[in-house]
C-alpha cells in the first residue's frame, strides 16, 4: 500500500544547530513530494516540493530537501535553526494513477527549539 | 492575494448535534479539498471538488458527513449527527488545477470539539 512514514514524532534542537527531518515513502514509482509546516493554530504552509530534476530542492525560510530514489526518502534540512522554526512538519506525497490530486500525509514531526 | 478563508475557527457541540463549516477558496481556484486532521495524525482527505463536481469522496463517511460546492466557489461541509470521534481540525484547501502535484493552499482550519 502507498504510505508515508515520518519516523521521528518529536525532535528537540538547540537554536543555531542544524536540523534534519526524515521522510520515507512506499510506492513503486517516484511520487510528487512535499514538505508542509504547521504552526500552532495555523493552517499548513508549503515549504518546498519536488517533482523531477535536481534532487536537491530549495524552499522558503532557508529549508532544503534532498530526494534519494534508492532510499525512497525525501529528508528536510536546515543548516541553522531559529526559535521561530518551532512547529510541526509534515511530509506529504501525491501518487500518480488515481483520479485525484490527493495529498497523503505522514504523521508529522513536532520540532522544539531550545534557546 | 487573499488566502483560503474558513469559518468558524472553533466550534464546540454535543454528540448527536449537527454542525457546518464554510470555506472560501482562493479566487480562480477550480479545485477544492476538505481534509480531516485528528490530533496526532496527518490530515486525511475527505472530499475533493472540481468546480462544483465531486472528484473523490471515497473517505467521506457518507452516513453522517455531506459537502457541497453549489456554484463552484464556496463550499460547506456538514456533520449530522456528530460523534465523539469527529473531534478534529477540518482543513479546507484549494488549488488552481487538479493536476498531479498541483500546489494546494490551506486555510487556517476549523477546530471541532464534540462532547
Short mmCIF file of C-alpha atoms in Angstrom, two decimals:
data_model
loop_
_atom_site.label_atom_id
_atom_site.label_comp_id
_atom_site.label_asym_id
_atom_site.label_seq_id
_atom_site.Cartn_x
_atom_site.Cartn_y
_atom_site.Cartn_z
CA UNK A 1 0.00 0.00 0.00
CA UNK A 2 1.09 3.55 -0.65
CA UNK A 3 2.27 5.21 2.54
CA UNK A 4 4.39 7.97 4.03
CA UNK A 5 6.49 7.49 7.15
CA UNK A 6 7.97 10.13 9.40
CA UNK A 7 9.86 8.08 11.98
CA UNK A 8 10.52 10.91 14.41
CA UNK A 9 7.45 12.04 16.33
CA UNK A 10 9.28 14.70 18.31
CA UNK A 11 12.69 16.36 17.90
CA UNK A 12 14.39 18.98 20.05
CA UNK A 13 17.31 21.02 18.75
CA UNK A 14 19.21 23.99 20.08
CA UNK A 15 18.88 27.32 18.33
CA UNK A 16 21.62 27.65 15.74
CA UNK A 17 22.07 23.90 15.38
CA UNK A 18 21.42 22.03 12.16
CA UNK A 19 18.23 20.10 11.55
CA UNK A 20 17.24 17.06 9.54
CA UNK A 21 13.72 15.65 9.49
CA UNK A 22 13.22 12.26 7.93
CA UNK A 23 10.57 11.15 5.47
CA UNK A 24 10.21 7.83 3.65
CA UNK A 25 7.53 6.72 1.23
CA UNK A 26 6.34 3.42 -0.08
CA UNK A 27 5.45 3.38 -3.76
CA UNK A 28 6.58 1.72 -6.96
CA UNK A 29 7.40 4.92 -8.79
CA UNK A 30 8.52 8.41 -7.83
CA UNK A 31 5.64 10.37 -6.37
CA UNK A 32 5.27 14.11 -6.11
CA UNK A 33 6.85 15.09 -2.78
CA UNK A 34 6.06 17.98 -0.45
CA UNK A 35 7.02 19.37 2.93
CA UNK A 36 4.49 21.49 4.82
CA UNK A 37 4.84 23.32 8.14
CA UNK A 38 2.03 23.91 10.62
CA UNK A 39 2.39 26.45 13.40
CA UNK A 40 0.01 26.30 16.38
CA UNK A 41 -3.49 27.34 15.37
CA UNK A 42 -2.44 27.83 11.76
CA UNK A 43 -3.07 26.03 8.54
CA UNK A 44 -0.42 24.23 6.55
CA UNK A 45 2.18 26.26 4.69
CA UNK A 46 4.15 24.77 1.82
CA UNK A 47 7.92 24.80 2.39
CA UNK A 48 9.03 23.09 -0.82
CA UNK A 49 8.14 20.43 -3.34
CA UNK A 50 9.84 18.01 -5.71
CA UNK A 51 8.61 16.57 -8.97
CA UNK A 52 11.67 15.80 -11.04
CA UNK A 53 15.08 17.13 -11.98
CA UNK A 54 17.67 18.30 -9.46
CA UNK A 55 17.29 16.13 -6.38
CA UNK A 56 18.22 18.96 -4.01
CA UNK A 57 15.31 21.35 -3.67
CA UNK A 58 15.41 24.77 -2.08
CA UNK A 59 12.41 26.12 -0.23
CA UNK A 60 11.30 29.04 1.83
CA UNK A 61 12.67 30.05 5.24
CA UNK A 62 16.09 28.56 4.47
CA UNK A 63 14.88 24.96 4.20
CA UNK A 64 16.05 22.43 1.65
CA UNK A 65 15.24 18.80 0.97
CA UNK A 66 17.03 16.03 -0.86
CA UNK A 67 15.31 13.27 -2.82
CA UNK A 68 17.08 9.92 -2.75
CA UNK A 69 15.43 7.40 -5.04
CA UNK A 70 17.49 4.45 -3.76
CA UNK A 71 16.27 5.09 -0.22
CA UNK A 72 12.74 6.26 -1.08
CA UNK A 73 13.46 9.25 1.10
CA UNK A 74 12.87 12.99 1.00
CA UNK A 75 14.54 14.44 4.09
CA UNK A 76 14.17 18.07 5.10
CA UNK A 77 17.19 20.03 6.29
CA UNK A 78 18.13 23.42 7.63
CA UNK A 79 21.71 24.42 8.47
CA UNK A 80 20.85 26.73 11.38
CA UNK A 81 17.54 26.57 13.23
CA UNK A 82 15.81 29.68 14.57
CA UNK A 83 13.41 29.75 17.51
CA UNK A 84 10.61 30.66 15.10
CA UNK A 85 11.04 27.29 13.35
CA UNK A 86 9.34 25.53 16.26
CA UNK A 87 6.28 23.94 14.67
CA UNK A 88 5.00 20.65 13.31
CA UNK A 89 6.37 19.47 9.98
CA UNK A 90 4.53 17.20 7.60
CA UNK A 91 5.87 15.27 4.66
CA UNK A 92 3.25 14.57 2.01
CA UNK A 93 3.06 12.84 -1.35
CA UNK A 94 0.78 12.64 -4.32
CA UNK A 95 0.79 9.33 -6.13
CA UNK A 96 0.00 9.24 -9.83
CA UNK A 97 -2.52 6.81 -11.14
CA UNK A 98 -5.58 7.83 -9.17
CA UNK A 99 -8.21 10.23 -10.30
CA UNK A 100 -7.29 12.89 -7.79
CA UNK A 101 -4.53 15.16 -6.59
CA UNK A 102 -4.93 13.70 -3.10
CA UNK A 103 -2.15 14.52 -0.64
CA UNK A 104 -1.17 11.63 1.60
CA UNK A 105 0.47 12.90 4.75
CA UNK A 106 2.86 11.42 7.22
CA UNK A 107 2.04 11.65 10.91
CA UNK A 108 4.23 14.70 11.38
CA UNK A 109 7.33 15.63 13.37
CA UNK A 110 6.99 18.14 16.16
CA UNK A 111 10.06 20.36 16.38
CA UNK A 112 11.01 22.11 19.61
CA UNK A 113 13.83 24.66 19.65
CA UNK A 114 15.85 25.24 22.81
CA UNK A 115 17.41 28.66 23.42
CA UNK B 1 -3.76 37.67 -2.95
CA UNK B 2 -6.24 36.60 -0.28
CA UNK B 3 -5.79 33.11 1.09
CA UNK B 4 -8.29 30.37 1.81
CA UNK B 5 -10.88 31.53 4.32
CA UNK B 6 -12.66 29.27 6.76
CA UNK B 7 -15.29 29.81 9.44
CA UNK B 8 -15.91 29.32 12.21
CA UNK B 9 -12.43 28.89 13.66
CA UNK B 10 -13.66 26.96 16.67
CA UNK B 11 -16.82 25.01 17.44
CA UNK B 12 -17.92 23.01 20.46
CA UNK B 13 -21.01 20.82 20.20
CA UNK B 14 -22.51 17.85 21.95
CA UNK B 15 -22.68 14.45 20.30
CA UNK B 16 -25.65 13.88 18.04
CA UNK B 17 -25.86 17.60 17.23
CA UNK B 18 -25.21 18.91 13.75
CA UNK B 19 -22.52 21.35 12.62
CA UNK B 20 -21.49 23.07 9.41
CA UNK B 21 -18.20 24.52 8.25
CA UNK B 22 -17.69 27.05 5.49
CA UNK B 23 -14.78 27.54 3.11
CA UNK B 24 -14.00 30.22 0.56
CA UNK B 25 -11.08 29.22 -1.69
CA UNK B 26 -8.54 31.44 -3.39
CA UNK B 27 -10.16 33.32 -6.24
CA UNK B 28 -9.95 31.40 -9.50
CA UNK B 29 -9.05 28.07 -7.95
CA UNK B 30 -11.13 25.35 -9.54
CA UNK B 31 -10.24 22.56 -7.16
CA UNK B 32 -11.28 22.48 -3.51
CA UNK B 33 -10.41 19.92 -0.86
CA UNK B 34 -11.63 19.13 2.65
CA UNK B 35 -9.22 17.34 4.98
CA UNK B 36 -9.76 16.00 8.49
CA UNK B 37 -6.84 16.21 10.91
CA UNK B 38 -7.25 14.21 14.09
CA UNK B 39 -4.91 15.08 16.94
CA UNK B 40 -1.53 13.42 16.50
CA UNK B 41 -2.17 12.47 12.86
CA UNK B 42 -1.58 13.98 9.47
CA UNK B 43 -4.52 15.38 7.52
CA UNK B 44 -6.68 12.93 5.63
CA UNK B 45 -8.65 13.85 2.51
CA UNK B 46 -12.41 13.68 2.95
CA UNK B 47 -13.60 15.07 -0.37
CA UNK B 48 -12.26 16.82 -3.47
CA UNK B 49 -14.30 19.04 -5.78
CA UNK B 50 -13.50 20.12 -9.30
CA UNK B 51 -15.63 23.23 -9.81
CA UNK B 52 -19.00 22.04 -8.46
CA UNK B 53 -18.50 18.34 -9.16
CA UNK B 54 -17.15 15.70 -6.78
CA UNK B 55 -13.87 14.08 -7.89
CA UNK B 56 -13.18 11.90 -4.85
CA UNK B 57 -15.30 11.28 -1.77
CA UNK B 58 -14.10 7.75 -1.07
CA UNK B 59 -13.06 8.55 2.51
CA UNK B 60 -16.10 10.66 3.42
CA UNK B 61 -18.36 8.93 6.00
CA UNK B 62 -21.46 9.50 3.95
CA UNK B 63 -23.87 8.33 6.61
CA UNK B 64 -23.11 11.48 8.61
CA UNK B 65 -20.94 13.79 6.51
CA UNK B 66 -22.05 15.79 3.49
CA UNK B 67 -20.42 18.50 1.45
CA UNK B 68 -21.44 20.75 -1.38
CA UNK B 69 -19.98 23.39 -3.66
CA UNK B 70 -23.08 24.53 -5.49
CA UNK B 71 -21.71 27.46 -7.52
CA UNK B 72 -18.20 26.14 -7.86
CA UNK B 73 -16.77 28.65 -5.40
CA UNK B 74 -17.66 28.43 -1.69
CA UNK B 75 -18.11 25.08 -0.03
CA UNK B 76 -19.88 23.79 3.04
CA UNK B 77 -19.06 20.63 4.99
CA UNK B 78 -21.75 19.31 7.33
CA UNK B 79 -21.77 16.66 10.02
CA UNK B 80 -25.10 15.27 11.19
CA UNK B 81 -25.20 13.73 13.74
CA UNK B 82 -21.76 14.30 15.22
CA UNK B 83 -19.87 11.61 17.11
CA UNK B 84 -17.11 11.97 19.67
CA UNK B 85 -14.57 10.67 17.16
CA UNK B 86 -15.35 13.59 14.83
CA UNK B 87 -13.35 15.88 17.12
CA UNK B 88 -10.64 17.16 14.83
CA UNK B 89 -9.43 20.11 12.80
CA UNK B 90 -11.17 20.43 9.45
CA UNK B 91 -8.92 21.97 6.85
CA UNK B 92 -10.01 23.38 3.55
CA UNK B 93 -7.53 23.73 0.71
CA UNK B 94 -7.68 24.89 -2.88
CA UNK B 95 -5.56 24.58 -5.98
CA UNK B 96 -5.65 26.24 -9.36
CA UNK B 97 -5.88 22.96 -11.22
CA UNK B 98 -6.41 19.31 -10.34
CA UNK B 99 -3.20 18.13 -11.99
CA UNK B 100 -0.95 15.73 -10.10
CA UNK B 101 1.29 17.66 -7.78
CA UNK B 102 -0.57 20.94 -8.15
CA UNK B 103 0.18 23.00 -5.04
CA UNK B 104 -2.61 23.05 -2.50
CA UNK B 105 -3.08 26.14 -0.35
CA UNK B 106 -4.60 25.57 3.07
CA UNK B 107 -6.89 27.66 5.21
CA UNK B 108 -6.43 28.06 8.98
CA UNK B 109 -8.90 25.26 9.74
CA UNK B 110 -11.92 24.82 11.96
CA UNK B 111 -11.24 23.11 15.27
CA UNK B 112 -14.22 20.96 16.29
CA UNK B 113 -14.72 19.51 19.75
CA UNK B 114 -17.57 17.05 20.24
CA UNK B 115 -18.55 16.48 23.87
#
